[in-house]
Amino acid sequence: MQSGLSFTAIDFETATANQNSACAIGLVVVERGIIVDEFYSLIQPPQNQYMWQTTRVHGIRPRDTAAAPTFKELFPQIFPLINNRLMVAHNELFDRGVLRKTMSYYNLPYESLGLSEKWECTFRIYQERVSSPHG
């Protein structure tokens, strides 16, 4: 990736091993290299169920999301931040899967977002730089 690019960075936390169990989302919108918008929200996952293993990773508990909006309720706020955008995630395969599966769970059409098949992956970019002899 080059400086001056426009993109949206996204990060999800999940409540269980199911990719449709988003319990938090963070978004940063960058236009020509400048942060122009940020969004963060807890999300109530399906049935507000959690696995202790995921809670151990991110610290989010059922009591934290008991009154949080569902992904479907948040979607109108999220849509303009990701619609037809270049997407960036630290683990793009995971975050792309969470978005796709969570949208499917709520019968929201993922294809309507106009996103590319693969996103930019900061973990992959980091790995390439570390393994590069000039990194």
Coordinates of N, CA and C in Angstrom, one line a residue:
M1 N 0.8 -1.2 0.0 CA 0.0 0.0 0.0 C 0.9 1.2 0.0
Q2 N 0.4 2.3 -0.6 CA 1.1 3.5 -0.7 C 0.5 4.6 0.2
S3 N 1.3 5.6 0.6 CA 0.7 6.7 1.4 C -0.2 7.5 0.4
G4 N -1.2 8.1 0.9 CA -2.1 8.9 0.0 C -3.2 8.1 -0.5
L5 N -3.3 6.9 -0.2 CA -4.4 6.0 -0.6 C -5.7 6.4 0.2
S6 N -6.8 6.0 -0.4 CA -8.1 6.1 0.3 C -8.6 4.7 0.5
F7 N -9.0 4.4 1.8 CA -9.4 3.1 2.1 C -10.2 3.1 3.5
T8 N -10.8 2.0 3.8 CA -11.4 1.8 5.1 C -10.7 0.6 5.8
A9 N -10.2 0.9 7.0 CA -9.6 -0.2 7.8 C -10.8 -0.7 8.7
I10 N -10.8 -2.0 8.9 CA -11.9 -2.7 9.6 C -11.3 -3.7 10.6
D11 N -11.9 -3.8 11.8 CA -11.5 -4.9 12.7 C -12.7 -5.3 13.5
F12 N -12.9 -6.6 13.5 CA -14.0 -7.3 14.3 C -13.4 -8.1 15.4
E13 N -14.2 -8.2 16.5 CA -14.0 -9.2 17.5 C -15.3 -10.1 17.5
T14 N -15.1 -11.3 17.8 CA -16.2 -12.3 17.8 C -16.4 -12.9 19.1
A15 N -17.6 -13.3 19.4 CA -18.0 -13.8 20.7 C -17.8 -15.3 20.8
T16 N -17.9 -16.0 19.7 CA -17.7 -17.4 19.6 C -16.8 -17.8 18.5
A17 N -16.6 -19.1 18.2 CA -15.9 -19.5 17.0 C -16.6 -19.3 15.7
N18 N -17.9 -19.0 15.8 CA -18.7 -18.7 14.6 C -18.4 -17.3 14.1
Q19 N -18.2 -17.2 12.8 CA -17.8 -15.9 12.2 C -19.0 -15.0 12.2
N20 N -20.2 -15.5 12.5 CA -21.4 -14.6 12.5 C -21.6 -14.0 13.9
S21 N -20.7 -14.2 14.8 CA -20.9 -13.7 16.2 C -20.1 -12.4 16.5
A22 N -20.1 -11.5 15.6 CA -19.4 -10.2 15.8 C -19.9 -9.6 17.1
C23 N -19.0 -9.2 18.0 CA -19.4 -8.5 19.3 C -18.8 -7.1 19.4
A24 N -17.9 -6.7 18.4 CA -17.4 -5.4 18.4 C -16.9 -5.1 17.0
I25 N -17.0 -3.9 16.5 CA -16.4 -3.5 15.2 C -15.7 -2.1 15.4
G26 N -14.6 -2.0 14.7 CA -13.9 -0.7 14.6 C -13.6 -0.4 13.2
L27 N -13.9 0.8 12.8 CA -13.6 1.3 11.4 C -12.9 2.6 11.4
V28 N -11.9 2.7 10.5 CA -11.2 4.0 10.3 C -11.3 4.3 8.8
V29 N -11.8 5.4 8.4 CA -11.9 5.8 7.0 C -10.8 6.8 6.7
V30 N -10.0 6.5 5.7 CA -8.8 7.3 5.3 C -9.1 7.8 3.8
E31 N -8.9 9.1 3.7 CA -9.0 9.7 2.3 C -7.7 10.4 2.0
R32 N -7.1 9.9 0.9 CA -5.8 10.5 0.5 C -4.8 10.6 1.6
G33 N -4.7 9.5 2.5 CA -3.8 9.4 3.5 C -4.2 10.1 4.8
I34 N -5.4 10.7 4.9 CA -5.8 11.4 6.1 C -7.0 10.7 6.7
I35 N -7.0 10.5 8.0 CA -8.2 9.9 8.7 C -9.3 10.9 8.7
V36 N -10.4 10.5 8.1 CA -11.6 11.5 8.0 C -12.8 11.0 8.8
D37 N -12.8 9.7 9.3 CA -13.9 9.3 10.1 C -13.4 8.0 10.8
E38 N -14.0 7.9 12.0 CA -13.8 6.7 12.9 C -15.1 6.2 13.4
F39 N -15.2 4.9 13.6 CA -16.5 4.4 14.1 C -16.1 3.1 15.0
Y40 N -16.7 3.1 16.2 CA -16.5 1.9 17.0 C -17.8 1.6 17.7
S41 N -18.2 0.3 17.8 CA -19.4 0.0 18.6 C -19.2 -1.5 19.1
L42 N -19.8 -1.7 20.3 CA -20.0 -3.1 20.7 C -21.2 -3.5 19.9
I43 N -21.3 -4.8 19.7 CA -22.4 -5.5 19.0 C -23.0 -6.6 19.8
Q44 N -24.3 -6.7 19.9 CA -24.8 -7.9 20.6 C -24.8 -9.1 19.6
P45 N -24.0 -10.1 19.9 CA -24.0 -11.3 19.0 C -25.3 -12.1 19.2
P46 N -25.5 -13.0 18.3 CA -26.7 -13.9 18.4 C -26.8 -14.5 19.7
Q47 N -28.0 -14.3 20.3 CA -28.4 -14.8 21.7 C -27.4 -14.3 22.7
N48 N -26.6 -13.4 22.4 CA -25.6 -12.8 23.3 C -24.7 -13.9 24.0
Q49 N -24.4 -14.9 23.2 CA -23.6 -16.0 23.7 C -22.1 -15.8 23.4
Y50 N -21.3 -16.2 24.4 CA -19.9 -16.1 24.3 C -19.2 -17.4 24.7
M51 N -18.0 -17.5 24.2 CA -17.1 -18.6 24.6 C -16.0 -18.0 25.5
W52 N -15.6 -18.7 26.6 CA -14.6 -18.1 27.5 C -13.3 -17.8 26.7
Q53 N -13.0 -18.6 25.7 CA -11.8 -18.5 25.0 C -11.7 -17.1 24.2
T54 N -12.8 -16.7 23.6 CA -12.8 -15.4 22.9 C -12.8 -14.3 23.9
T55 N -13.5 -14.4 25.0 CA -13.5 -13.4 26.0 C -12.1 -13.2 26.6
R56 N -11.4 -14.3 26.7 CA -10.0 -14.2 27.2 C -9.1 -13.3 26.2
V57 N -9.4 -13.4 25.0 CA -8.7 -12.7 24.0 C -9.0 -11.2 24.0
H58 N -10.3 -10.8 24.0 CA -10.6 -9.4 23.9 C -11.3 -8.8 25.1
G59 N -11.7 -9.6 26.1 CA -12.2 -9.0 27.3 C -13.7 -8.6 27.3
I60 N -14.3 -8.8 26.2 CA -15.7 -8.4 26.0 C -16.6 -9.6 26.6
R61 N -17.6 -9.2 27.4 CA -18.4 -10.2 28.1 C -19.9 -10.0 27.8
P62 N -20.7 -11.0 28.0 CA -22.2 -10.8 27.7 C -22.8 -9.6 28.4
R63 N -22.4 -9.3 29.6 CA -22.9 -8.1 30.2 C -22.6 -6.8 29.5
D64 N -21.5 -6.8 28.8 CA -21.0 -5.6 28.0 C -21.9 -5.4 26.8
T65 N -22.5 -6.5 26.2 CA -23.2 -6.3 25.0 C -24.7 -6.6 25.2
A66 N -25.2 -6.8 26.4 CA -26.6 -7.1 26.7 C -27.5 -6.0 26.1
A67 N -27.1 -4.8 26.2 CA -27.9 -3.7 25.7 C -27.4 -3.1 24.4
A68 N -26.4 -3.7 23.8 CA -25.7 -3.2 22.6 C -26.7 -3.5 21.4
P69 N -26.5 -2.7 20.4 CA -27.3 -2.9 19.2 C -26.8 -4.2 18.5
T70 N -27.7 -4.8 17.7 CA -27.3 -5.9 16.9 C -26.6 -5.4 15.6
F71 N -25.9 -6.3 14.9 CA -25.3 -5.8 13.7 C -26.3 -5.2 12.7
K72 N -27.5 -5.9 12.6 CA -28.5 -5.4 11.7 C -28.9 -3.9 12.1
E73 N -29.0 -3.6 13.3 CA -29.3 -2.3 13.8 C -28.2 -1.3 13.5
L74 N -27.0 -1.7 13.5 CA -25.8 -0.9 13.3 C -25.5 -0.7 11.8
F75 N -26.0 -1.6 11.0 CA -25.6 -1.7 9.5 C -25.9 -0.3 8.8
P76 N -27.0 0.4 9.1 CA -27.1 1.7 8.4 C -26.0 2.7 8.7
Q77 N -25.4 2.6 9.8 CA -24.2 3.5 10.1 C -22.9 3.0 9.5
I78 N -22.8 1.6 9.4 CA -21.6 1.0 8.9 C -21.6 1.1 7.3
F79 N -22.7 0.9 6.7 CA -22.8 0.9 5.2 C -22.0 2.0 4.5
P80 N -22.3 3.3 4.8 CA -21.6 4.3 4.1 C -20.1 4.3 4.3
L81 N -19.6 3.7 5.4 CA -18.2 3.7 5.7 C -17.4 2.6 4.9
I82 N -18.2 1.6 4.4 CA -17.5 0.5 3.7 C -18.0 0.3 2.3
N83 N -19.1 1.0 1.9 CA -19.6 0.8 0.5 C -18.7 1.2 -0.5
N84 N -18.3 0.3 -1.5 CA -17.5 0.5 -2.6 C -16.1 1.1 -2.2
R85 N -15.6 0.6 -1.1 CA -14.3 1.1 -0.5 C -13.2 0.1 -0.7
L86 N -12.0 0.5 -0.8 CA -10.8 -0.4 -0.7 C -10.8 -0.7 0.8
M87 N -10.8 -2.0 1.1 CA -10.9 -2.5 2.5 C -9.5 -3.0 2.9
V88 N -9.1 -2.7 4.2 CA -7.9 -3.1 4.8 C -8.2 -3.7 6.2
A89 N -7.6 -4.8 6.4 CA -7.7 -5.5 7.7 C -6.4 -6.1 8.1
H90 N -6.2 -6.4 9.4 CA -4.9 -7.0 9.8 C -4.9 -8.5 9.4
N91 N -6.1 -9.1 9.5 CA -6.2 -10.5 9.0 C -7.4 -10.5 8.1
E92 N -7.2 -10.1 6.8 CA -8.4 -9.8 5.9 C -9.3 -11.1 5.8
L93 N -8.7 -12.2 5.8 CA -9.5 -13.4 5.6 C -10.5 -13.6 6.7
F94 N -10.1 -13.3 8.0 CA -11.0 -13.4 9.1 C -12.0 -12.3 9.1
D95 N -11.6 -11.0 9.0 CA -12.5 -9.9 9.0 C -13.5 -9.9 7.9
R96 N -13.0 -10.3 6.7 CA -13.9 -10.4 5.5 C -14.9 -11.5 5.8
G97 N -14.5 -12.6 6.4 CA -15.4 -13.7 6.7 C -16.5 -13.3 7.7
V98 N -16.0 -12.5 8.7 CA -17.0 -12.1 9.8 C -18.0 -11.2 9.2
L99 N -17.6 -10.2 8.3 CA -18.6 -9.3 7.7 C -19.5 -10.1 6.8
R100 N -19.0 -11.0 6.0 CA -19.9 -11.8 5.1 C -20.8 -12.7 5.9
K101 N -20.3 -13.4 6.9 CA -21.2 -14.3 7.6 C -22.2 -13.6 8.5
T102 N -21.8 -12.5 9.1 CA -22.7 -11.7 9.9 C -23.8 -11.1 9.1
M103 N -23.5 -10.6 7.9 CA -24.5 -10.0 7.0 C -25.4 -11.1 6.6
S104 N -24.9 -12.3 6.2 CA -25.8 -13.4 5.8 C -26.7 -13.8 7.0
Y105 N -26.2 -13.8 8.2 CA -27.1 -14.2 9.4 C -28.3 -13.3 9.5
Y106 N -28.1 -12.0 9.1 CA -29.2 -11.0 9.2 C -29.9 -10.8 7.9
N107 N -29.6 -11.6 6.9 CA -30.2 -11.5 5.6 C -29.9 -10.2 4.9
L108 N -28.7 -9.7 5.1 CA -28.2 -8.5 4.4 C -27.4 -8.9 3.3
P109 N -27.6 -8.3 2.1 CA -26.8 -8.8 0.9 C -25.4 -8.2 0.8
Y110 N -24.4 -9.1 1.1 CA -23.0 -8.7 1.1 C -22.6 -8.1 -0.3
E111 N -23.2 -8.7 -1.4 CA -22.8 -8.2 -2.7 C -23.2 -6.8 -2.9
S112 N -24.1 -6.2 -2.2 CA -24.6 -4.9 -2.4 C -23.5 -3.9 -1.9
L113 N -22.5 -4.3 -1.2 CA -21.4 -3.5 -0.7 C -20.4 -3.1 -1.8
G114 N -20.3 -3.8 -2.9 CA -19.4 -3.5 -4.0 C -17.9 -3.6 -3.6
L115 N -17.6 -4.6 -2.7 CA -16.2 -4.8 -2.2 C -15.5 -5.8 -3.1
S116 N -14.2 -5.6 -3.2 CA -13.4 -6.6 -4.0 C -13.4 -8.0 -3.3
E117 N -13.1 -9.0 -4.1 CA -13.0 -10.3 -3.6 C -12.1 -10.5 -2.4
K118 N -10.9 -9.9 -2.5 CA -9.9 -9.9 -1.5 C -9.6 -8.5 -1.0
W119 N -9.2 -8.3 0.2 CA -8.9 -7.0 0.8 C -7.4 -7.0 1.0
E120 N -6.9 -5.8 1.3 CA -5.5 -5.6 1.7 C -5.4 -6.2 3.1
C121 N -4.2 -6.8 3.3 CA -4.0 -7.5 4.6 C -2.7 -7.0 5.2
T122 N -2.8 -6.2 6.3 CA -1.7 -5.7 7.0 C -0.7 -6.7 7.5
F123 N -1.3 -7.9 7.9 CA -0.4 -8.9 8.4 C 0.5 -9.5 7.3
R124 N -0.1 -9.7 6.1 CA 0.6 -10.1 5.0 C 1.7 -9.1 4.5
I125 N 1.3 -7.8 4.5 CA 2.2 -6.7 4.2 C 3.4 -6.7 5.2
Y126 N 3.1 -6.9 6.5 CA 4.2 -6.9 7.5 C 5.1 -8.1 7.2
Q127 N 4.5 -9.3 7.0 CA 5.3 -10.5 6.7 C 6.2 -10.3 5.5
E128 N 5.7 -9.7 4.5 CA 6.5 -9.4 3.3 C 7.7 -8.5 3.6
R129 N 7.4 -7.5 4.4 CA 8.5 -6.5 4.7 C 9.5 -7.1 5.6
V130 N 9.1 -7.9 6.6 CA 10.0 -8.6 7.5 C 10.9 -9.6 6.8
S131 N 10.4 -10.3 5.8 CA 11.1 -11.3 5.1 C 11.9 -10.7 4.0
S132 N 11.7 -9.5 3.6 CA 12.4 -8.9 2.5 C 13.8 -8.5 3.0
P133 N 14.8 -8.7 2.1 CA 16.2 -8.4 2.6 C 16.4 -6.9 2.8
H134 N 15.6 -6.1 2.3 CA 15.7 -4.6 2.5 C 14.7 -4.1 3.4
G135 N 13.9 -5.0 4.1 CA 12.8 -4.6 4.9 C 13.2 -3.9 6.1

